[in-house]
Amino acid sequence: MGMGALPLASQAAEDSFYAGGALVNSGYVVDDGDFTKERDTSTTSVGVYVGYKQFLSGGFFGAGEAFYHDTSQSNSYGNGDRVNVESQYGIKGHLGYEWNSGFSLYGIAGVANLEYDVRLNDEKADNSGFSAIYGAGAAYRINQQLSTNFEVISASDEIDIAGDKDKSASLMSLRLGVSYHF
């Protein structure tokens, strides 16, 4: 009975390629420095990812991942303001620690496409390029082939509207994924 209750703890984690699918909830905010001007109240969408996880020493690991999140959304407001965001894709690295129980915590850094079109007070700003992303994640390895993960990822950019550079645009994503390890 004791042996059957702990099958994962006795399995050594191995370096592996992985692929997965995720539910992604994203929100977009335009901030003018003093308060939030407009925010996008997006709904949950989907995402896919592929990567490679390599154990370094002890339980420490590094991973590289390419991803696509369907974060595209568009909102218009009664005052004429508009926020339009396109899908996000990019690459990111993970650096973390995995315990024998299969639970892990990791930091995230990378670059992703941050494409948006914002109209505030009849002025327009847009961007189509890559921005730095950062965040944190937690995962649980169910067995040698399956794991789940939860990540919080943020990207932001300075917006220059009518010479005012105090505004910023931010995209925050919450990702709940399931991965298959090869």
JSON list of C-alpha atoms in Angstrom, two decimals:
[
{"chain": "A", "resi": 1, "resn": "MET", "atom": "CA", "xyz": [0.00, 0.00, 0.00]},
{"chain": "A", "resi": 2, "resn": "GLY", "atom": "CA", "xyz": [2.79, 2.49, 0.85]},
{"chain": "A", "resi": 3, "resn": "MET", "atom": "CA", "xyz": [4.64, 1.70, -2.39]},
{"chain": "A", "resi": 4, "resn": "GLY", "atom": "CA", "xyz": [1.55, 2.29, -4.57]},
{"chain": "A", "resi": 5, "resn": "ALA", "atom": "CA", "xyz": [0.79, 5.62, -2.90]},
{"chain": "A", "resi": 6, "resn": "LEU", "atom": "CA", "xyz": [4.13, 7.16, -3.91]},
{"chain": "A", "resi": 7, "resn": "PRO", "atom": "CA", "xyz": [4.86, 6.10, -7.50]},
{"chain": "A", "resi": 8, "resn": "LEU", "atom": "CA", "xyz": [5.92, 9.58, -8.63]},
{"chain": "A", "resi": 9, "resn": "ALA", "atom": "CA", "xyz": [8.33, 10.30, -5.80]},
{"chain": "A", "resi": 10, "resn": "SER", "atom": "CA", "xyz": [10.39, 7.24, -6.76]},
{"chain": "A", "resi": 11, "resn": "GLN", "atom": "CA", "xyz": [10.52, 8.21, -10.47]},
{"chain": "A", "resi": 12, "resn": "ALA", "atom": "CA", "xyz": [13.51, 10.33, -11.41]},
{"chain": "A", "resi": 13, "resn": "ALA", "atom": "CA", "xyz": [12.66, 13.33, -13.59]},
{"chain": "A", "resi": 14, "resn": "GLU", "atom": "CA", "xyz": [14.44, 13.30, -16.94]},
{"chain": "A", "resi": 15, "resn": "ASP", "atom": "CA", "xyz": [15.34, 15.86, -19.59]},
{"chain": "A", "resi": 16, "resn": "SER", "atom": "CA", "xyz": [12.54, 15.95, -22.15]},
{"chain": "A", "resi": 17, "resn": "PHE", "atom": "CA", "xyz": [10.90, 17.65, -25.08]},
{"chain": "A", "resi": 18, "resn": "TYR", "atom": "CA", "xyz": [7.30, 18.61, -24.38]},
{"chain": "A", "resi": 19, "resn": "ALA", "atom": "CA", "xyz": [4.23, 20.02, -26.11]},
{"chain": "A", "resi": 20, "resn": "GLY", "atom": "CA", "xyz": [1.00, 21.27, -24.64]},
{"chain": "A", "resi": 21, "resn": "GLY", "atom": "CA", "xyz": [-2.23, 23.15, -24.82]},
{"chain": "A", "resi": 22, "resn": "ALA", "atom": "CA", "xyz": [-3.55, 25.78, -22.45]},
{"chain": "A", "resi": 23, "resn": "LEU", "atom": "CA", "xyz": [-6.41, 27.99, -21.42]},
{"chain": "A", "resi": 24, "resn": "VAL", "atom": "CA", "xyz": [-5.17, 31.59, -21.44]},
{"chain": "A", "resi": 25, "resn": "ASN", "atom": "CA", "xyz": [-6.92, 34.47, -19.73]},
{"chain": "A", "resi": 26, "resn": "SER", "atom": "CA", "xyz": [-5.46, 37.84, -20.70]},
{"chain": "A", "resi": 27, "resn": "GLY", "atom": "CA", "xyz": [-6.17, 41.42, -19.78]},
{"chain": "A", "resi": 28, "resn": "TYR", "atom": "CA", "xyz": [-4.90, 44.60, -21.42]},
{"chain": "A", "resi": 29, "resn": "VAL", "atom": "CA", "xyz": [-4.49, 47.88, -19.53]},
{"chain": "A", "resi": 30, "resn": "VAL", "atom": "CA", "xyz": [-3.66, 51.43, -20.66]},
{"chain": "A", "resi": 31, "resn": "ASP", "atom": "CA", "xyz": [-2.23, 53.43, -17.76]},
{"chain": "A", "resi": 32, "resn": "ASP", "atom": "CA", "xyz": [-1.49, 57.17, -17.88]},
{"chain": "A", "resi": 33, "resn": "GLY", "atom": "CA", "xyz": [0.70, 57.24, -14.77]},
{"chain": "A", "resi": 34, "resn": "ASP", "atom": "CA", "xyz": [-1.91, 58.47, -12.30]},
{"chain": "A", "resi": 35, "resn": "PHE", "atom": "CA", "xyz": [-4.68, 55.95, -12.91]},
{"chain": "A", "resi": 36, "resn": "THR", "atom": "CA", "xyz": [-5.84, 53.30, -15.34]},
{"chain": "A", "resi": 37, "resn": "LYS", "atom": "CA", "xyz": [-7.38, 55.04, -18.36]},
{"chain": "A", "resi": 38, "resn": "GLU", "atom": "CA", "xyz": [-8.95, 52.07, -20.13]},
{"chain": "A", "resi": 39, "resn": "ARG", "atom": "CA", "xyz": [-8.80, 48.35, -19.60]},
{"chain": "A", "resi": 40, "resn": "ASP", "atom": "CA", "xyz": [-9.72, 45.42, -21.75]},
{"chain": "A", "resi": 41, "resn": "THR", "atom": "CA", "xyz": [-11.95, 42.89, -20.04]},
{"chain": "A", "resi": 42, "resn": "SER", "atom": "CA", "xyz": [-11.00, 39.90, -22.12]},
{"chain": "A", "resi": 43, "resn": "THR", "atom": "CA", "xyz": [-12.29, 36.38, -21.88]},
{"chain": "A", "resi": 44, "resn": "THR", "atom": "CA", "xyz": [-10.45, 33.10, -21.71]},
{"chain": "A", "resi": 45, "resn": "SER", "atom": "CA", "xyz": [-8.92, 31.84, -24.96]},
{"chain": "A", "resi": 46, "resn": "VAL", "atom": "CA", "xyz": [-6.49, 29.07, -25.94]},
{"chain": "A", "resi": 47, "resn": "GLY", "atom": "CA", "xyz": [-2.76, 28.65, -26.46]},
{"chain": "A", "resi": 48, "resn": "VAL", "atom": "CA", "xyz": [-0.22, 26.06, -27.58]},
{"chain": "A", "resi": 49, "resn": "TYR", "atom": "CA", "xyz": [3.46, 25.60, -26.77]},
{"chain": "A", "resi": 50, "resn": "VAL", "atom": "CA", "xyz": [6.50, 23.38, -27.36]},
{"chain": "A", "resi": 51, "resn": "GLY", "atom": "CA", "xyz": [9.73, 23.25, -25.41]},
{"chain": "A", "resi": 52, "resn": "TYR", "atom": "CA", "xyz": [12.66, 21.39, -23.93]},
{"chain": "A", "resi": 53, "resn": "LYS", "atom": "CA", "xyz": [13.32, 20.95, -20.20]},
{"chain": "A", "resi": 54, "resn": "GLN", "atom": "CA", "xyz": [16.82, 20.05, -18.98]},
{"chain": "A", "resi": 55, "resn": "PHE", "atom": "CA", "xyz": [17.82, 19.26, -15.43]},
{"chain": "A", "resi": 56, "resn": "LEU", "atom": "CA", "xyz": [21.01, 21.03, -14.38]},
{"chain": "A", "resi": 57, "resn": "SER", "atom": "CA", "xyz": [22.07, 19.94, -10.89]},
{"chain": "A", "resi": 58, "resn": "GLY", "atom": "CA", "xyz": [19.99, 18.46, -8.12]},
{"chain": "A", "resi": 59, "resn": "GLY", "atom": "CA", "xyz": [16.42, 19.57, -8.74]},
{"chain": "A", "resi": 60, "resn": "PHE", "atom": "CA", "xyz": [17.39, 22.75, -10.63]},
{"chain": "A", "resi": 61, "resn": "PHE", "atom": "CA", "xyz": [16.30, 22.95, -14.27]},
{"chain": "A", "resi": 62, "resn": "GLY", "atom": "CA", "xyz": [16.23, 25.23, -17.27]},
{"chain": "A", "resi": 63, "resn": "ALA", "atom": "CA", "xyz": [13.73, 25.14, -20.13]},
{"chain": "A", "resi": 64, "resn": "GLY", "atom": "CA", "xyz": [13.22, 26.90, -23.44]},
{"chain": "A", "resi": 65, "resn": "GLU", "atom": "CA", "xyz": [9.77, 27.29, -24.94]},
{"chain": "A", "resi": 66, "resn": "ALA", "atom": "CA", "xyz": [8.06, 28.68, -28.04]},
{"chain": "A", "resi": 67, "resn": "PHE", "atom": "CA", "xyz": [4.39, 29.63, -27.60]},
{"chain": "A", "resi": 68, "resn": "TYR", "atom": "CA", "xyz": [1.29, 31.07, -29.24]},
{"chain": "A", "resi": 69, "resn": "HIS", "atom": "CA", "xyz": [-1.54, 32.59, -27.16]},
{"chain": "A", "resi": 70, "resn": "ASP", "atom": "CA", "xyz": [-4.76, 33.73, -28.82]},
{"chain": "A", "resi": 71, "resn": "THR", "atom": "CA", "xyz": [-4.93, 37.01, -26.88]},
{"chain": "A", "resi": 72, "resn": "SER", "atom": "CA", "xyz": [-6.56, 38.96, -29.72]},
{"chain": "A", "resi": 73, "resn": "GLN", "atom": "CA", "xyz": [-9.39, 41.20, -28.59]},
{"chain": "A", "resi": 74, "resn": "SER", "atom": "CA", "xyz": [-10.96, 44.56, -29.34]},
{"chain": "A", "resi": 75, "resn": "ASN", "atom": "CA", "xyz": [-12.98, 46.87, -27.09]},
{"chain": "A", "resi": 76, "resn": "SER", "atom": "CA", "xyz": [-14.57, 50.24, -27.80]},
{"chain": "A", "resi": 77, "resn": "TYR", "atom": "CA", "xyz": [-15.74, 52.59, -25.07]},
{"chain": "A", "resi": 78, "resn": "GLY", "atom": "CA", "xyz": [-18.58, 55.14, -24.98]},
{"chain": "A", "resi": 79, "resn": "ASN", "atom": "CA", "xyz": [-16.11, 58.05, -24.90]},
{"chain": "A", "resi": 80, "resn": "GLY", "atom": "CA", "xyz": [-14.59, 57.02, -28.26]},
{"chain": "A", "resi": 81, "resn": "ASP", "atom": "CA", "xyz": [-11.54, 55.29, -26.79]},
{"chain": "A", "resi": 82, "resn": "ARG", "atom": "CA", "xyz": [-10.59, 51.94, -28.31]},
{"chain": "A", "resi": 83, "resn": "VAL", "atom": "CA", "xyz": [-8.17, 49.13, -27.38]},
{"chain": "A", "resi": 84, "resn": "ASN", "atom": "CA", "xyz": [-7.30, 46.48, -29.98]},
{"chain": "A", "resi": 85, "resn": "VAL", "atom": "CA", "xyz": [-4.78, 43.71, -29.15]},
{"chain": "A", "resi": 86, "resn": "GLU", "atom": "CA", "xyz": [-3.51, 40.96, -31.45]},
{"chain": "A", "resi": 87, "resn": "SER", "atom": "CA", "xyz": [-2.44, 37.40, -30.61]},
{"chain": "A", "resi": 88, "resn": "GLN", "atom": "CA", "xyz": [0.81, 36.92, -28.70]},
{"chain": "A", "resi": 89, "resn": "TYR", "atom": "CA", "xyz": [3.63, 34.60, -29.76]},
{"chain": "A", "resi": 90, "resn": "GLY", "atom": "CA", "xyz": [7.25, 34.36, -28.71]},
{"chain": "A", "resi": 91, "resn": "ILE", "atom": "CA", "xyz": [9.99, 32.47, -26.93]},
{"chain": "A", "resi": 92, "resn": "LYS", "atom": "CA", "xyz": [10.77, 32.28, -23.24]},
{"chain": "A", "resi": 93, "resn": "GLY", "atom": "CA", "xyz": [13.10, 30.60, -20.81]},
{"chain": "A", "resi": 94, "resn": "HIS", "atom": "CA", "xyz": [12.32, 29.02, -17.46]},
{"chain": "A", "resi": 95, "resn": "LEU", "atom": "CA", "xyz": [14.77, 28.64, -14.58]},
{"chain": "A", "resi": 96, "resn": "GLY", "atom": "CA", "xyz": [13.49, 26.79, -11.54]},
{"chain": "A", "resi": 97, "resn": "TYR", "atom": "CA", "xyz": [13.56, 23.94, -9.08]},
{"chain": "A", "resi": 98, "resn": "GLU", "atom": "CA", "xyz": [11.62, 20.66, -9.08]},
{"chain": "A", "resi": 99, "resn": "TRP", "atom": "CA", "xyz": [11.14, 18.72, -5.86]},
{"chain": "A", "resi": 100, "resn": "ASN", "atom": "CA", "xyz": [10.97, 14.89, -5.70]},
{"chain": "A", "resi": 101, "resn": "SER", "atom": "CA", "xyz": [7.21, 15.19, -5.30]},
{"chain": "A", "resi": 102, "resn": "GLY", "atom": "CA", "xyz": [6.98, 16.46, -8.90]},
{"chain": "A", "resi": 103, "resn": "PHE", "atom": "CA", "xyz": [6.08, 20.03, -7.86]},
{"chain": "A", "resi": 104, "resn": "SER", "atom": "CA", "xyz": [8.20, 22.85, -9.31]},
{"chain": "A", "resi": 105, "resn": "LEU", "atom": "CA", "xyz": [8.46, 26.65, -9.20]},
{"chain": "A", "resi": 106, "resn": "TYR", "atom": "CA", "xyz": [10.20, 28.73, -11.87]},
{"chain": "A", "resi": 107, "resn": "GLY", "atom": "CA", "xyz": [10.89, 32.23, -13.12]},
{"chain": "A", "resi": 108, "resn": "ILE", "atom": "CA", "xyz": [10.12, 33.26, -16.71]},
{"chain": "A", "resi": 109, "resn": "ALA", "atom": "CA", "xyz": [11.92, 35.68, -19.06]},
{"chain": "A", "resi": 110, "resn": "GLY", "atom": "CA", "xyz": [11.70, 36.06, -22.83]},
{"chain": "A", "resi": 111, "resn": "VAL", "atom": "CA", "xyz": [10.39, 38.08, -25.76]},
{"chain": "A", "resi": 112, "resn": "ALA", "atom": "CA", "xyz": [6.94, 38.10, -27.35]},
{"chain": "A", "resi": 113, "resn": "ASN", "atom": "CA", "xyz": [5.03, 39.95, -30.02]},
{"chain": "A", "resi": 114, "resn": "LEU", "atom": "CA", "xyz": [3.09, 42.82, -28.41]},
{"chain": "A", "resi": 115, "resn": "GLU", "atom": "CA", "xyz": [0.87, 44.19, -31.16]},
{"chain": "A", "resi": 116, "resn": "TYR", "atom": "CA", "xyz": [-1.75, 46.75, -30.24]},
{"chain": "A", "resi": 117, "resn": "ASP", "atom": "CA", "xyz": [-3.75, 49.70, -31.53]},
{"chain": "A", "resi": 118, "resn": "VAL", "atom": "CA", "xyz": [-4.94, 52.21, -28.91]},
{"chain": "A", "resi": 119, "resn": "ARG", "atom": "CA", "xyz": [-7.10, 55.31, -29.44]},
{"chain": "A", "resi": 120, "resn": "LEU", "atom": "CA", "xyz": [-7.38, 57.72, -26.48]},
{"chain": "A", "resi": 121, "resn": "ASN", "atom": "CA", "xyz": [-8.96, 61.17, -26.65]},
{"chain": "A", "resi": 122, "resn": "ASP", "atom": "CA", "xyz": [-8.95, 61.08, -30.49]},
{"chain": "A", "resi": 123, "resn": "GLU", "atom": "CA", "xyz": [-5.19, 60.31, -30.55]},
{"chain": "A", "resi": 124, "resn": "LYS", "atom": "CA", "xyz": [-3.88, 56.99, -31.84]},
{"chain": "A", "resi": 125, "resn": "ALA", "atom": "CA", "xyz": [-0.85, 54.86, -30.90]},
{"chain": "A", "resi": 126, "resn": "ASP", "atom": "CA", "xyz": [0.10, 51.46, -32.21]},
{"chain": "A", "resi": 127, "resn": "ASN", "atom": "CA", "xyz": [2.93, 48.98, -32.05]},
{"chain": "A", "resi": 128, "resn": "SER", "atom": "CA", "xyz": [3.85, 45.82, -33.88]},
{"chain": "A", "resi": 129, "resn": "GLY", "atom": "CA", "xyz": [7.03, 44.41, -32.44]},
{"chain": "A", "resi": 130, "resn": "PHE", "atom": "CA", "xyz": [8.66, 42.30, -29.81]},
{"chain": "A", "resi": 131, "resn": "SER", "atom": "CA", "xyz": [8.75, 43.27, -26.14]},
{"chain": "A", "resi": 132, "resn": "ALA", "atom": "CA", "xyz": [10.31, 41.70, -23.08]},
{"chain": "A", "resi": 133, "resn": "ILE", "atom": "CA", "xyz": [8.10, 39.37, -21.05]},
{"chain": "A", "resi": 134, "resn": "TYR", "atom": "CA", "xyz": [8.60, 38.18, -17.50]},
{"chain": "A", "resi": 135, "resn": "GLY", "atom": "CA", "xyz": [6.69, 36.18, -14.95]},
{"chain": "A", "resi": 136, "resn": "ALA", "atom": "CA", "xyz": [6.54, 33.13, -12.73]},
{"chain": "A", "resi": 137, "resn": "GLY", "atom": "CA", "xyz": [5.13, 29.65, -12.93]},
{"chain": "A", "resi": 138, "resn": "ALA", "atom": "CA", "xyz": [4.36, 26.50, -11.00]},
{"chain": "A", "resi": 139, "resn": "ALA", "atom": "CA", "xyz": [4.04, 22.98, -12.36]},
{"chain": "A", "resi": 140, "resn": "TYR", "atom": "CA", "xyz": [3.19, 19.50, -11.17]},
{"chain": "A", "resi": 141, "resn": "ARG", "atom": "CA", "xyz": [4.51, 16.41, -12.95]},
{"chain": "A", "resi": 142, "resn": "ILE", "atom": "CA", "xyz": [1.70, 13.84, -12.76]},
{"chain": "A", "resi": 143, "resn": "ASN", "atom": "CA", "xyz": [3.90, 11.09, -14.23]},
{"chain": "A", "resi": 144, "resn": "GLN", "atom": "CA", "xyz": [6.83, 10.82, -16.67]},
{"chain": "A", "resi": 145, "resn": "GLN", "atom": "CA", "xyz": [4.61, 11.83, -19.62]},
{"chain": "A", "resi": 146, "resn": "LEU", "atom": "CA", "xyz": [2.10, 14.34, -18.21]},
{"chain": "A", "resi": 147, "resn": "SER", "atom": "CA", "xyz": [2.39, 17.57, -16.27]},
{"chain": "A", "resi": 148, "resn": "THR", "atom": "CA", "xyz": [0.22, 20.60, -15.53]},
{"chain": "A", "resi": 149, "resn": "ASN", "atom": "CA", "xyz": [1.37, 24.21, -15.21]},
{"chain": "A", "resi": 150, "resn": "PHE", "atom": "CA", "xyz": [0.10, 27.61, -14.15]},
{"chain": "A", "resi": 151, "resn": "GLU", "atom": "CA", "xyz": [1.91, 30.76, -15.29]},
{"chain": "A", "resi": 152, "resn": "VAL", "atom": "CA", "xyz": [1.55, 34.51, -14.85]},
{"chain": "A", "resi": 153, "resn": "ILE", "atom": "CA", "xyz": [3.22, 36.45, -17.69]},
{"chain": "A", "resi": 154, "resn": "SER", "atom": "CA", "xyz": [3.43, 40.22, -18.21]},
{"chain": "A", "resi": 155, "resn": "ALA", "atom": "CA", "xyz": [4.52, 42.42, -21.14]},
{"chain": "A", "resi": 156, "resn": "SER", "atom": "CA", "xyz": [4.43, 46.21, -21.37]},
{"chain": "A", "resi": 157, "resn": "ASP", "atom": "CA", "xyz": [5.35, 49.11, -23.65]},
{"chain": "A", "resi": 158, "resn": "GLU", "atom": "CA", "xyz": [5.58, 52.90, -23.38]},
{"chain": "A", "resi": 159, "resn": "ILE", "atom": "CA", "xyz": [2.94, 54.74, -25.43]},
{"chain": "A", "resi": 160, "resn": "ASP", "atom": "CA", "xyz": [3.59, 58.17, -26.94]},
{"chain": "A", "resi": 161, "resn": "ILE", "atom": "CA", "xyz": [0.25, 59.87, -27.65]},
{"chain": "A", "resi": 162, "resn": "ALA", "atom": "CA", "xyz": [0.36, 63.57, -28.59]},
{"chain": "A", "resi": 163, "resn": "GLY", "atom": "CA", "xyz": [3.85, 63.90, -27.09]},
{"chain": "A", "resi": 164, "resn": "ASP", "atom": "CA", "xyz": [2.81, 62.41, -23.73]},
{"chain": "A", "resi": 165, "resn": "LYS", "atom": "CA", "xyz": [5.25, 59.59, -22.94]},
{"chain": "A", "resi": 166, "resn": "ASP", "atom": "CA", "xyz": [3.87, 58.89, -19.45]},
{"chain": "A", "resi": 167, "resn": "LYS", "atom": "CA", "xyz": [1.38, 56.34, -20.72]},
{"chain": "A", "resi": 168, "resn": "SER", "atom": "CA", "xyz": [2.04, 52.60, -20.83]},
{"chain": "A", "resi": 169, "resn": "ALA", "atom": "CA", "xyz": [0.27, 49.60, -22.27]},
{"chain": "A", "resi": 170, "resn": "SER", "atom": "CA", "xyz": [0.44, 46.26, -20.47]},
{"chain": "A", "resi": 171, "resn": "LEU", "atom": "CA", "xyz": [-0.74, 42.75, -21.32]},
{"chain": "A", "resi": 172, "resn": "MET", "atom": "CA", "xyz": [-1.09, 40.28, -18.43]},
{"chain": "A", "resi": 173, "resn": "SER", "atom": "CA", "xyz": [-1.71, 36.61, -19.21]},
{"chain": "A", "resi": 174, "resn": "LEU", "atom": "CA", "xyz": [-2.66, 33.75, -16.90]},
{"chain": "A", "resi": 175, "resn": "ARG", "atom": "CA", "xyz": [-2.02, 30.34, -18.44]},
{"chain": "A", "resi": 176, "resn": "LEU", "atom": "CA", "xyz": [-3.25, 26.95, -17.22]},
{"chain": "A", "resi": 177, "resn": "GLY", "atom": "CA", "xyz": [-1.70, 24.21, -19.32]},
{"chain": "A", "resi": 178, "resn": "VAL", "atom": "CA", "xyz": [-1.29, 20.47, -19.72]},
{"chain": "A", "resi": 179, "resn": "SER", "atom": "CA", "xyz": [1.96, 19.14, -21.22]},
{"chain": "A", "resi": 180, "resn": "TYR", "atom": "CA", "xyz": [2.96, 15.82, -22.76]},
{"chain": "A", "resi": 181, "resn": "HIS", "atom": "CA", "xyz": [6.66, 14.95, -22.33]},
{"chain": "A", "resi": 182, "resn": "PHE", "atom": "CA", "xyz": [8.41, 12.88, -25.03]}
]
